[in-house]
Coordinates of C-alpha atoms in Angstrom, one line a residue:
Chain A
M775 CA 0.0 0.0 0.0
K776 CA 1.2 3.4 -1.0
V777 CA 0.7 6.4 1.4
L778 CA 1.0 10.1 0.5
V779 CA 1.4 12.8 2.9
A780 CA 1.2 16.5 2.3
V781 CA 3.5 19.0 4.2
K782 CA 3.4 22.8 4.3
R783 CA 6.2 25.3 5.0
V784 CA 4.9 27.8 7.5
V785 CA 6.2 30.3 9.9
D786 CA 7.5 28.4 12.9
Y787 CA 4.9 28.0 15.7
N788 CA 7.3 29.7 18.2
V789 CA 7.6 32.9 16.2
K790 CA 5.7 35.9 17.3
I791 CA 4.3 37.1 14.0
R792 CA 4.0 40.7 12.9
V793 CA 1.8 42.4 10.3
N794 CA 3.9 44.1 7.6
S795 CA 3.9 47.9 7.5
D796 CA 1.6 48.3 4.5
Q797 CA -0.9 45.9 6.2
T798 CA -1.1 43.5 3.3
A799 CA 0.3 40.4 4.9
V800 CA 2.1 38.9 7.8
E801 CA 5.9 39.4 7.6
T802 CA 7.6 36.2 6.5
A803 CA 11.0 37.6 5.4
N804 CA 13.8 36.6 7.7
V805 CA 11.5 34.6 9.9
K806 CA 12.2 31.0 10.9
M807 CA 10.1 28.6 8.8
S808 CA 9.2 25.0 9.8
M809 CA 6.9 22.2 8.8
N810 CA 3.3 22.8 9.8
P811 CA 3.0 20.9 13.1
F812 CA -0.1 18.9 12.0
D813 CA 1.7 17.8 8.9
E814 CA 4.5 16.4 11.1
I815 CA 1.9 14.3 12.7
A816 CA 0.8 13.2 9.2
V817 CA 4.3 12.3 8.3
E818 CA 4.8 10.4 11.6
E819 CA 1.6 8.4 11.0
G820 CA 2.8 7.5 7.5
I821 CA 6.1 6.2 8.9
R822 CA 4.4 4.2 11.6
L823 CA 2.3 2.5 8.9
K824 CA 5.5 1.7 7.1
E825 CA 7.2 0.3 10.2
A826 CA 4.1 -1.8 10.9
G827 CA 4.4 -3.3 7.4
T828 CA 1.1 -1.8 6.3
A829 CA 2.5 0.7 4.0
S830 CA 5.2 -0.1 1.4
E831 CA 6.0 3.4 0.3
L832 CA 5.7 6.9 1.8
I833 CA 5.6 9.9 -0.5
A834 CA 5.9 13.5 0.9
F835 CA 4.1 16.1 -1.2
S836 CA 4.4 19.9 -1.0
I837 CA 3.4 23.0 -2.9
G838 CA 5.1 26.3 -2.6
P839 CA 8.3 28.2 -3.4
K840 CA 11.5 26.3 -4.0
Q841 CA 12.4 26.6 -0.3
S842 CA 9.6 24.1 0.4
Q843 CA 12.1 21.5 -0.7
E844 CA 13.6 21.9 2.8
T845 CA 10.3 21.0 4.3
I846 CA 10.0 17.8 2.2
R847 CA 13.6 17.1 3.1
T848 CA 12.5 17.2 6.7
A849 CA 9.9 14.6 6.0
L850 CA 12.5 12.5 4.2
A851 CA 14.8 12.7 7.2
M852 CA 11.9 11.6 9.5
G853 CA 11.4 8.5 7.2
A854 CA 9.5 9.3 4.0
D855 CA 10.8 7.6 0.9
R856 CA 10.7 10.3 -1.7
G857 CA 9.3 13.7 -2.3
I858 CA 7.2 15.7 -4.9
L859 CA 7.2 19.5 -4.9
V860 CA 4.8 21.5 -7.0
E861 CA 6.7 24.7 -7.3
T862 CA 5.1 28.0 -7.4
D863 CA 5.7 31.5 -6.0
T864 CA 2.0 32.3 -6.1
M865 CA 0.1 32.2 -2.8
V866 CA -1.9 29.0 -3.0
E867 CA -5.4 28.7 -1.5
P868 CA -6.7 25.3 -0.2
L869 CA -8.8 24.6 -3.3
A870 CA -5.7 25.0 -5.5
V871 CA -3.6 22.8 -3.2
A872 CA -6.3 20.2 -3.3
K873 CA -6.4 20.3 -7.1
C874 CA -2.7 19.9 -7.4
L875 CA -2.7 17.0 -4.9
K876 CA -5.5 15.4 -6.9
A877 CA -3.4 15.5 -10.1
V878 CA -0.5 13.9 -8.1
V879 CA -2.7 11.3 -6.6
E880 CA -4.0 10.3 -10.0
K881 CA -0.4 9.7 -11.1
E882 CA 0.8 8.0 -8.0
N883 CA -2.4 6.0 -7.0
P884 CA -1.9 6.0 -3.2
D885 CA -4.5 4.1 -1.1
L886 CA -4.3 6.7 1.7
V887 CA -3.6 10.4 1.8
I888 CA -2.8 11.9 5.2
V889 CA -2.7 15.7 5.7
G890 CA -2.7 18.0 8.7
K891 CA -6.2 19.2 9.7
Q892 CA -5.1 22.8 9.4
A893 CA -2.0 24.9 8.7
I894 CA -1.1 27.2 11.5
D895 CA -0.7 30.2 9.2
D896 CA -4.0 30.6 7.4
D897 CA -5.9 28.3 9.9
S898 CA -8.2 27.3 6.9
N899 CA -8.9 23.6 7.8
Q900 CA -10.0 22.8 4.2
T901 CA -7.4 21.0 2.0
G902 CA -8.1 17.4 3.1
Q903 CA -11.9 17.6 2.8
M904 CA -11.5 19.4 -0.6
L905 CA -9.2 16.7 -1.8
A906 CA -11.6 13.9 -0.7
A907 CA -14.4 15.8 -2.5
L908 CA -12.5 16.2 -5.8
L909 CA -11.4 12.5 -5.8
G910 CA -14.9 11.3 -4.7
W911 CA -13.2 9.5 -1.7
S912 CA -14.2 9.1 1.8
Q913 CA -12.8 11.4 4.5
G914 CA -11.7 11.0 8.1
T915 CA -11.1 14.4 9.6
F916 CA -9.5 15.4 12.9
A917 CA -8.2 11.8 13.5
S918 CA -6.8 10.7 16.8
N919 CA -6.5 7.0 15.9
L920 CA -6.3 5.0 12.7
D921 CA -7.1 1.3 12.5
L922 CA -6.5 -0.2 9.0
S923 CA -8.0 -3.4 7.8
D924 CA -8.5 -4.9 4.4
G925 CA -10.0 -2.3 2.2
S926 CA -11.2 -0.1 5.0
I927 CA -10.0 2.2 7.8
K928 CA -11.5 3.0 11.1
V929 CA -10.8 6.5 12.1
T930 CA -11.4 7.9 15.6
R931 CA -12.3 11.6 15.2
E932 CA -12.0 14.4 17.8
V933 CA -15.4 16.1 17.6
D934 CA -17.0 18.9 19.7
G935 CA -18.7 16.4 22.0
G936 CA -15.9 14.0 22.4
L937 CA -14.8 11.2 20.1
E938 CA -16.5 9.6 17.1
T939 CA -15.5 6.6 15.1
V940 CA -16.2 6.2 11.3
D941 CA -15.4 3.4 9.0
L942 CA -14.1 4.6 5.7
K943 CA -14.0 2.7 2.4
M944 CA -10.4 2.9 1.0
P945 CA -8.9 4.8 -0.8
A946 CA -9.4 7.6 1.8
V947 CA -8.2 11.0 3.0
V948 CA -7.4 11.4 6.7
T949 CA -6.6 14.7 8.4
T950 CA -4.6 14.6 11.6
D951 CA -5.5 16.1 15.0
L952 CA -3.0 16.6 17.9
R953 CA -3.4 13.4 19.7
L954 CA -2.9 11.0 16.8
N955 CA 0.8 10.5 17.6
E956 CA 4.0 12.4 18.8
P957 CA 6.2 13.0 15.8
R958 CA 9.8 11.9 16.1
Y959 CA 12.8 14.1 15.6
A960 CA 15.0 13.2 12.6
S961 CA 18.3 11.5 13.7
L962 CA 21.6 12.8 12.2
P963 CA 22.3 9.7 10.2
N964 CA 18.7 9.9 8.8
I965 CA 19.2 13.6 8.0
M966 CA 22.4 12.5 6.0
K967 CA 20.5 9.7 4.2
A968 CA 17.6 12.0 3.3
K969 CA 20.0 14.1 1.2
K970 CA 20.2 11.2 -1.2
K971 CA 16.5 10.7 -1.5
T972 CA 14.9 12.1 -4.6
I973 CA 12.5 15.1 -4.8
D974 CA 10.7 15.3 -8.1
L975 CA 9.9 18.9 -9.2
T976 CA 6.8 19.8 -11.1
N977 CA 4.6 22.9 -11.3
P978 CA 0.9 23.8 -11.6
E979 CA 1.2 24.5 -15.4
E980 CA 2.7 21.0 -16.0
L981 CA -0.1 19.5 -13.9
G982 CA -2.6 21.5 -15.9
I983 CA -4.1 23.2 -12.8
D984 CA -5.3 26.8 -12.6
I985 CA -4.2 28.0 -9.2
S986 CA -5.3 31.6 -9.4
P987 CA -6.6 32.7 -6.0
R988 CA -10.4 33.2 -5.5
L989 CA -10.1 35.4 -2.6
T990 CA -8.4 38.8 -2.5
V991 CA -6.8 39.9 0.8
L992 CA -7.8 43.5 1.2
K993 CA -6.1 44.1 4.5
V994 CA -4.3 42.3 7.3
E995 CA -4.3 44.0 10.7
E996 CA -3.3 43.2 14.3
P997 CA -6.2 42.4 16.4
A998 CA -7.5 44.7 19.0
K999 CA -5.1 44.4 22.0
R1000 CA -6.3 43.4 25.4
I1001 CA -5.0 45.6 28.1
A1002 CA -3.7 43.9 31.2
G1003 CA -6.0 44.6 34.2
V1004 CA -5.2 44.7 37.9
M1005 CA -3.6 42.2 40.2
V1006 CA -5.6 41.3 43.2
E1007 CA -4.2 40.5 46.7
D1008 CA -6.3 37.5 47.6
V1009 CA -9.3 35.5 46.7
A1010 CA -11.7 37.6 48.8
Q1011 CA -10.7 40.7 46.9
L1012 CA -11.1 38.8 43.6
V1013 CA -14.6 37.7 44.4
D1014 CA -15.5 41.2 45.6
K1015 CA -14.3 42.6 42.2
L1016 CA -16.1 40.1 40.2
R1017 CA -19.3 40.7 42.2
N1018 CA -19.2 44.5 42.5
E1019 CA -16.9 45.9 39.8
A1020 CA -17.2 43.5 36.8
K1021 CA -20.6 42.3 37.9
V1022 CA -20.2 38.9 36.2
I1023 CA -21.1 36.6 39.1
Chain B
M1219 CA -30.0 37.5 -2.0
S1220 CA -30.8 34.2 -0.3
V1221 CA -28.7 32.6 2.3
L1222 CA -28.7 29.0 3.4
V1223 CA -27.7 28.1 6.9
I1224 CA -26.7 24.5 7.8
A1225 CA -28.3 23.7 11.2
E1226 CA -26.1 22.1 13.9
H1227 CA -28.1 19.5 15.9
D1228 CA -28.1 15.9 17.3
N1229 CA -31.5 14.9 15.8
A1230 CA -33.2 15.8 19.0
E1231 CA -32.0 19.4 19.8
L1232 CA -30.9 22.4 17.8
K1233 CA -27.5 23.5 19.0
P1234 CA -27.0 27.2 20.0
A1235 CA -24.2 27.6 17.4
T1236 CA -27.0 27.6 14.8
L1237 CA -28.4 30.9 16.2
N1238 CA -25.0 32.7 15.9
T1239 CA -24.7 31.5 12.4
V1240 CA -28.3 32.8 11.6
A1241 CA -27.2 36.1 13.0
A1242 CA -24.3 36.3 10.5
A1243 CA -26.6 35.2 7.7
T1244 CA -29.3 37.9 8.3
Q1245 CA -26.6 40.5 7.5
L1246 CA -26.4 39.0 4.1
G1247 CA -30.0 38.4 3.0
D1248 CA -33.1 36.2 3.5
V1249 CA -32.3 33.2 5.5
D1250 CA -33.4 29.6 5.0
I1251 CA -32.2 26.7 7.2
L1252 CA -31.3 23.2 6.3
V1253 CA -31.9 20.6 9.0
A1254 CA -30.3 17.4 7.7
G1255 CA -30.7 14.3 10.0
D1256 CA -32.8 11.4 10.8
N1257 CA -36.1 11.7 12.7
C1258 CA -35.3 15.4 13.1
S1259 CA -38.8 16.9 13.0
A1260 CA -38.5 18.4 16.4
V1261 CA -35.3 20.1 15.4
A1262 CA -36.9 21.4 12.2
D1263 CA -39.9 22.8 14.3
T1264 CA -37.4 24.6 16.6
A1265 CA -35.5 26.0 13.7
A1266 CA -38.8 27.4 12.2
K1267 CA -39.2 29.5 15.3
I1268 CA -35.9 31.3 14.9
A1269 CA -36.5 35.0 14.3
G1270 CA -35.6 35.9 10.7
V1271 CA -35.8 32.5 9.1
G1272 CA -38.1 32.3 6.1
K1273 CA -38.0 28.6 5.2
V1274 CA -36.8 25.4 6.9
L1275 CA -35.6 22.7 4.6
K1276 CA -35.9 19.3 6.3
A1277 CA -33.8 16.4 4.9
D1278 CA -34.9 13.5 7.0
A1279 CA -33.3 10.1 6.1
P1280 CA -31.2 7.4 7.9
A1281 CA -28.2 8.2 5.6
L1282 CA -28.1 11.7 7.3
K1283 CA -28.4 10.5 10.8
T1284 CA -24.8 10.8 11.9
G1285 CA -23.7 13.8 9.8
L1286 CA -21.4 12.0 7.4
A1287 CA -19.9 14.5 5.1
E1288 CA -19.9 12.1 2.2
N1289 CA -23.7 12.0 2.2
I1290 CA -24.5 15.5 3.3
A1291 CA -22.2 17.5 1.1
P1292 CA -23.7 16.4 -2.4
M1293 CA -27.2 17.2 -1.1
I1294 CA -26.2 20.7 -0.1
V1295 CA -24.6 21.1 -3.5
E1296 CA -28.0 20.1 -5.1
L1297 CA -29.8 22.6 -3.0
S1298 CA -27.2 25.4 -3.6
S1299 CA -28.7 26.9 -6.8
G1300 CA -30.7 30.0 -5.8
Y1301 CA -28.4 30.8 -2.9
S1302 CA -25.7 33.4 -2.8
H1303 CA -24.2 32.2 0.4
I1304 CA -24.1 29.0 2.4
L1305 CA -23.1 29.2 6.0
A1306 CA -22.4 26.7 8.7
P1307 CA -21.1 27.2 12.2
A1308 CA -17.3 26.6 12.5
T1309 CA -17.9 23.5 14.7
T1310 CA -16.2 20.1 14.0
H1311 CA -19.4 19.2 12.1
G1312 CA -19.4 22.4 10.0
K1313 CA -15.6 22.2 9.4
N1314 CA -16.0 18.6 8.2
I1315 CA -18.7 19.2 5.7
M1316 CA -18.3 22.7 4.2
P1317 CA -14.9 22.4 2.4
R1318 CA -16.3 19.2 0.7
V1319 CA -19.3 21.4 -0.5
A1320 CA -17.0 24.2 -1.6
A1321 CA -14.7 21.9 -3.6
L1322 CA -17.7 20.2 -5.3
L1323 CA -18.9 23.7 -6.3
D1324 CA -15.4 24.7 -7.4
V1325 CA -15.4 27.7 -5.0
A1326 CA -13.2 28.8 -2.2
Q1327 CA -14.3 28.5 1.4
I1328 CA -14.0 31.4 3.7
S1329 CA -13.2 29.9 7.1
E1330 CA -14.3 31.1 10.6
I1331 CA -15.5 34.6 9.7
T1332 CA -15.8 36.9 12.7
S1333 CA -17.6 39.7 10.9
V1334 CA -19.4 40.6 7.7
V1335 CA -18.2 43.7 5.9
S1336 CA -20.4 43.4 2.8
A1337 CA -21.9 40.7 0.7
D1338 CA -18.5 39.5 -0.6
T1339 CA -16.1 40.8 2.1
F1340 CA -15.5 39.2 5.4
V1341 CA -13.0 39.3 8.3
R1342 CA -11.4 36.2 9.6
P1343 CA -8.6 35.5 12.0
I1344 CA -5.3 34.0 10.8
Y1345 CA -2.2 32.9 12.7
A1346 CA -4.2 31.8 15.7
G1347 CA -5.9 35.2 15.8
N1348 CA -2.6 37.2 15.9
A1349 CA -3.8 38.8 12.7
M1350 CA -7.1 39.6 11.2
A1351 CA -7.5 39.3 7.4
T1352 CA -10.2 41.1 5.4
V1353 CA -10.9 39.0 2.4
Q1354 CA -13.1 39.5 -0.7
S1355 CA -14.5 36.6 -2.6
A1356 CA -15.0 36.6 -6.4
D1357 CA -16.9 33.4 -6.4
A1358 CA -20.6 33.2 -7.5
I1359 CA -21.5 31.4 -4.3
K1360 CA -19.8 32.0 -1.0
I1361 CA -19.2 29.0 1.2
I1362 CA -18.6 30.2 4.7
T1363 CA -18.0 28.9 8.2
V1364 CA -18.9 31.2 11.1
R1365 CA -16.9 31.6 14.2
T1366 CA -19.8 31.7 16.6
T1367 CA -18.1 34.0 19.2
G1368 CA -18.1 36.8 16.5
F1369 CA -21.9 37.1 16.3
D1370 CA -24.6 37.4 19.0
A1371 CA -27.1 34.7 18.8
A1372 CA -30.3 35.4 16.8
P1373 CA -33.5 35.2 18.9
A1374 CA -34.6 31.6 19.2
E1375 CA -38.3 32.6 19.2
G1376 CA -40.4 35.0 17.1
G1377 CA -40.1 33.4 13.6
S1378 CA -42.6 31.3 11.8
A1379 CA -40.8 29.7 8.9
T1380 CA -42.5 27.4 6.4
L1381 CA -41.3 23.8 6.3
E1382 CA -40.3 22.0 3.1
D1383 CA -39.1 18.5 2.7
V1384 CA -36.0 17.7 0.8
S1385 CA -36.1 14.6 -1.3
N1386 CA -33.3 13.0 -3.3
I1387 CA -31.2 12.0 -0.4
M1388 CA -28.5 9.6 -1.3
D1389 CA -26.2 7.3 0.6
A1390 CA -22.8 7.6 -1.0
A1391 CA -21.8 4.3 0.6
L1392 CA -18.2 5.6 1.2
S1393 CA -18.3 5.7 4.9
S1394 CA -20.4 4.5 7.9
F1395 CA -20.7 5.5 11.5
V1396 CA -19.2 3.1 14.0
G1397 CA -19.8 4.7 17.4
Q1398 CA -19.1 7.6 19.6
E1399 CA -17.9 8.4 23.1
L1400 CA -19.5 11.7 24.0
T1401 CA -18.6 13.4 27.3
V1402 CA -21.8 13.4 29.4
S1403 CA -22.2 16.5 31.6
E1404 CA -25.0 18.3 33.3
R1405 CA -23.0 21.6 32.9
P1406 CA -23.6 24.0 30.0
E1407 CA -21.8 23.5 26.7
L1408 CA -18.4 25.0 26.6
T1409 CA -18.9 27.2 23.6
S1410 CA -22.2 28.7 24.8
A1411 CA -21.6 28.9 28.5
K1412 CA -21.7 32.4 30.2
V1413 CA -18.9 31.3 32.5
V1414 CA -16.0 29.0 31.8
I1415 CA -13.4 27.8 34.2
S1416 CA -10.3 26.1 32.6
G1417 CA -7.4 24.2 34.1
G1418 CA -3.9 23.9 32.6
R1419 CA -0.7 22.0 33.2
G1420 CA -0.6 23.5 36.7
M1421 CA -3.5 21.2 37.7
Q1422 CA -0.9 18.4 37.8
S1423 CA -3.5 15.6 37.3
G1424 CA -7.0 14.9 36.1
E1425 CA -7.8 13.9 39.7
N1426 CA -7.6 17.6 40.6
F1427 CA -10.2 18.8 38.1
P1428 CA -13.1 18.1 40.5
M1429 CA -11.9 21.2 42.3
L1430 CA -12.8 23.2 39.2
E1431 CA -16.0 21.3 38.7
E1432 CA -17.1 22.3 42.2
I1433 CA -16.6 26.0 41.3
A1434 CA -18.3 25.4 37.9
D1435 CA -21.4 24.1 39.6
K1436 CA -21.6 27.2 41.9
L1437 CA -21.3 29.5 38.9
G1438 CA -23.3 27.6 36.4
A1439 CA -20.1 27.3 34.4
A1440 CA -18.6 25.0 31.9
V1441 CA -15.2 23.4 32.5
G1442 CA -12.4 23.7 29.9
A1443 CA -8.7 23.0 29.6
S1444 CA -5.5 24.1 27.9
R1445 CA -3.9 21.9 25.3
A1446 CA -1.2 21.0 27.8
A1447 CA -3.8 19.6 30.1
V1448 CA -5.4 17.6 27.3
D1449 CA -2.1 16.3 25.9
A1450 CA -1.1 15.2 29.4
G1451 CA -4.3 13.2 29.6
F1452 CA -5.9 15.1 32.5
V1453 CA -9.1 15.6 30.6
P1454 CA -10.6 14.5 27.2
N1455 CA -10.0 16.3 24.0
D1456 CA -13.4 18.0 24.0
Y1457 CA -12.3 20.2 26.9
Q1458 CA -9.6 21.9 24.9
V1459 CA -9.9 25.7 24.5
G1460 CA -7.5 27.2 21.9
Q1461 CA -6.5 27.6 18.2
T1462 CA -7.0 24.0 17.4
G1463 CA -9.7 23.3 20.0
K1464 CA -12.8 25.3 20.9
V1465 CA -13.1 29.1 20.7
V1466 CA -15.0 30.6 23.6
A1467 CA -16.1 34.1 24.6
P1468 CA -18.0 33.8 27.9
D1469 CA -18.8 36.8 30.2
L1470 CA -16.3 35.4 32.6
Y1471 CA -13.3 33.1 31.9
I1472 CA -11.3 31.8 34.8
A1473 CA -7.9 30.4 33.8
V1474 CA -6.4 28.2 36.5
G1475 CA -2.8 27.1 36.3
I1476 CA -2.6 28.0 32.6
S1477 CA 0.5 29.9 31.4
G1478 CA -1.2 31.5 28.5
A1479 CA 0.5 30.1 25.3
I1480 CA -0.5 31.9 22.1
Q1481 CA -2.5 28.9 21.0
H1482 CA -4.6 29.0 24.2
L1483 CA -5.1 32.8 24.1
A1484 CA -6.4 32.4 20.6
G1485 CA -9.4 30.4 22.0
M1486 CA -10.4 32.7 24.8
K1487 CA -9.1 36.2 24.5
D1488 CA -12.5 37.6 23.3
S1489 CA -14.0 36.7 26.7
K1490 CA -15.5 39.8 28.4
V1491 CA -13.8 39.4 31.8
I1492 CA -10.7 37.2 32.2
V1493 CA -9.4 36.0 35.6
A1494 CA -6.0 34.3 35.9
I1495 CA -4.8 32.3 38.8
N1496 CA -1.2 31.2 38.5
K1497 CA 1.7 31.0 40.9
D1498 CA 4.2 32.2 38.3
E1499 CA 3.8 36.0 38.2
E1500 CA 5.7 36.1 34.8
A1501 CA 3.0 33.9 33.1
P1502 CA 1.8 35.5 29.9
I1503 CA -1.8 34.9 30.9
F1504 CA -1.6 37.9 33.2
Q1505 CA -1.1 40.1 30.2
V1506 CA -4.6 39.5 29.0
A1507 CA -6.3 39.1 32.4
D1508 CA -8.5 41.7 33.9
Y1509 CA -7.9 40.3 37.3
G1510 CA -4.8 38.4 38.1
L1511 CA -4.0 36.4 41.3
V1512 CA -0.5 35.1 41.9
D1513 CA -1.1 32.2 44.2
D1514 CA -0.8 28.4 44.5
L1515 CA -3.9 27.2 42.9
F1516 CA -4.2 24.3 45.4
E1517 CA -4.8 27.0 47.9
A1518 CA -6.6 29.7 45.9
V1519 CA -9.2 27.3 44.3
P1520 CA -10.5 25.9 47.6
A1521 CA -10.5 29.4 49.0
L1522 CA -12.5 30.6 46.0
S1523 CA -15.0 27.9 46.4
A1524 CA -15.5 28.9 50.1
E1525 CA -15.7 32.6 49.3
L1526 CA -18.4 32.0 46.7
D1527 CA -20.5 30.4 49.5
K1528 CA -20.4 33.6 51.5

């Protein structure tokens, strides 16, 4: 069984982001970039399927500028077998990503695609569901456990009320939630080995996909700041303030 | 312009998130509601009473019972002609279904809007709410999920919508529901509670959460948690408040033993009054708190409980 995972290069989750001076975007120049944390979970899950003997090959896909090769290289160092980069400098929206992924899926024929449930930059939470729709496949979103059997996969999903389990006909698309696994760090020998693994380059034109954005970003602003309030001495003063000043209890 | 809202429900009750979504929809045009489920007449009747709703579309079939996106999305696509916008609350249910609808219609989705600027322009948070983007859509039909904390709930009473049955319901036979483990609680739902008390890593163990539950019961509050507390296994995933969990905006949010990581703040910083109890006076949570108390939570929380009885 072949598994495909998608990884996105995003501003590292530890970076305190800033809106640029002309309020058109978030500053990404000279900022540390990393693999989207949910995608790390996707890569880890793919590797575990390989280690369990369930998956025979793990492919890491990305779309973005040429630096996205580094993100794919990280996935290869973790344990993916080879990479595919759809190179573009255009800002890609989830629908465009899903279309490019679909084109690659049709070429590679994986039985399972695993993607992060959302990227921590645009917080869209769309790509996996869109890919499943375009392929006419089943979808298991916000997964916290996978249980594969012949031709189907049981996905435990983190939903608002708790957990839910669905049984999906394969091939399927799964999107990862936080509790699915804890991604490993790449070891130095594996980082060295990853340098020899191949990354195939293609681009949207070659795939025949129109990636023009459907949304125009008119403005990006910092949110209204909350002003720190007062420190109280003790619990009695706290309750008094809540009762008589804020009047919330 | 006509707007279709996808109702959030469990076949027995309409969930409050629907009302906030209707509020967003009324800013865009005439509102119809789709109630898709199985044996969901009671929900459809409740939906018909929401102020501002013109028509309730009831799709009632076993294939829709558990909200499988593979079965619901194609039906929404069939119903989409005649609507300029389709809105669903940004709950796990809405987030699961709507991108599938958008892709089938070959349009973008606008996720988690917090305000409506005009019929084609919306504000939505990005980077865990550390920036707000104003985006304009060029698509003929706008597929939108609504962050419920951005909109006051529409009145649940006062409307008298007509009811219409939806036929043509298909089972895509791609997926099936196996089971669920839902957290059973007498307390209000986290996302619609007026008061929320949340515990973080400082709680040290799940066995200490009853301390918070005791206060919750005195205040009519819901209990939440930070990602650290959920990851550590103190409480189930559905307690998580934050960028990747639930977004809440109660009148009062009490953060206990929570340091205030960016991703947690993203889920609660729109609360009206924030209280932080933490023994580390440098904790970032104090920068957003209206009232801060530097104290050991294992002393402060029982004291708070006693003080509330006075």
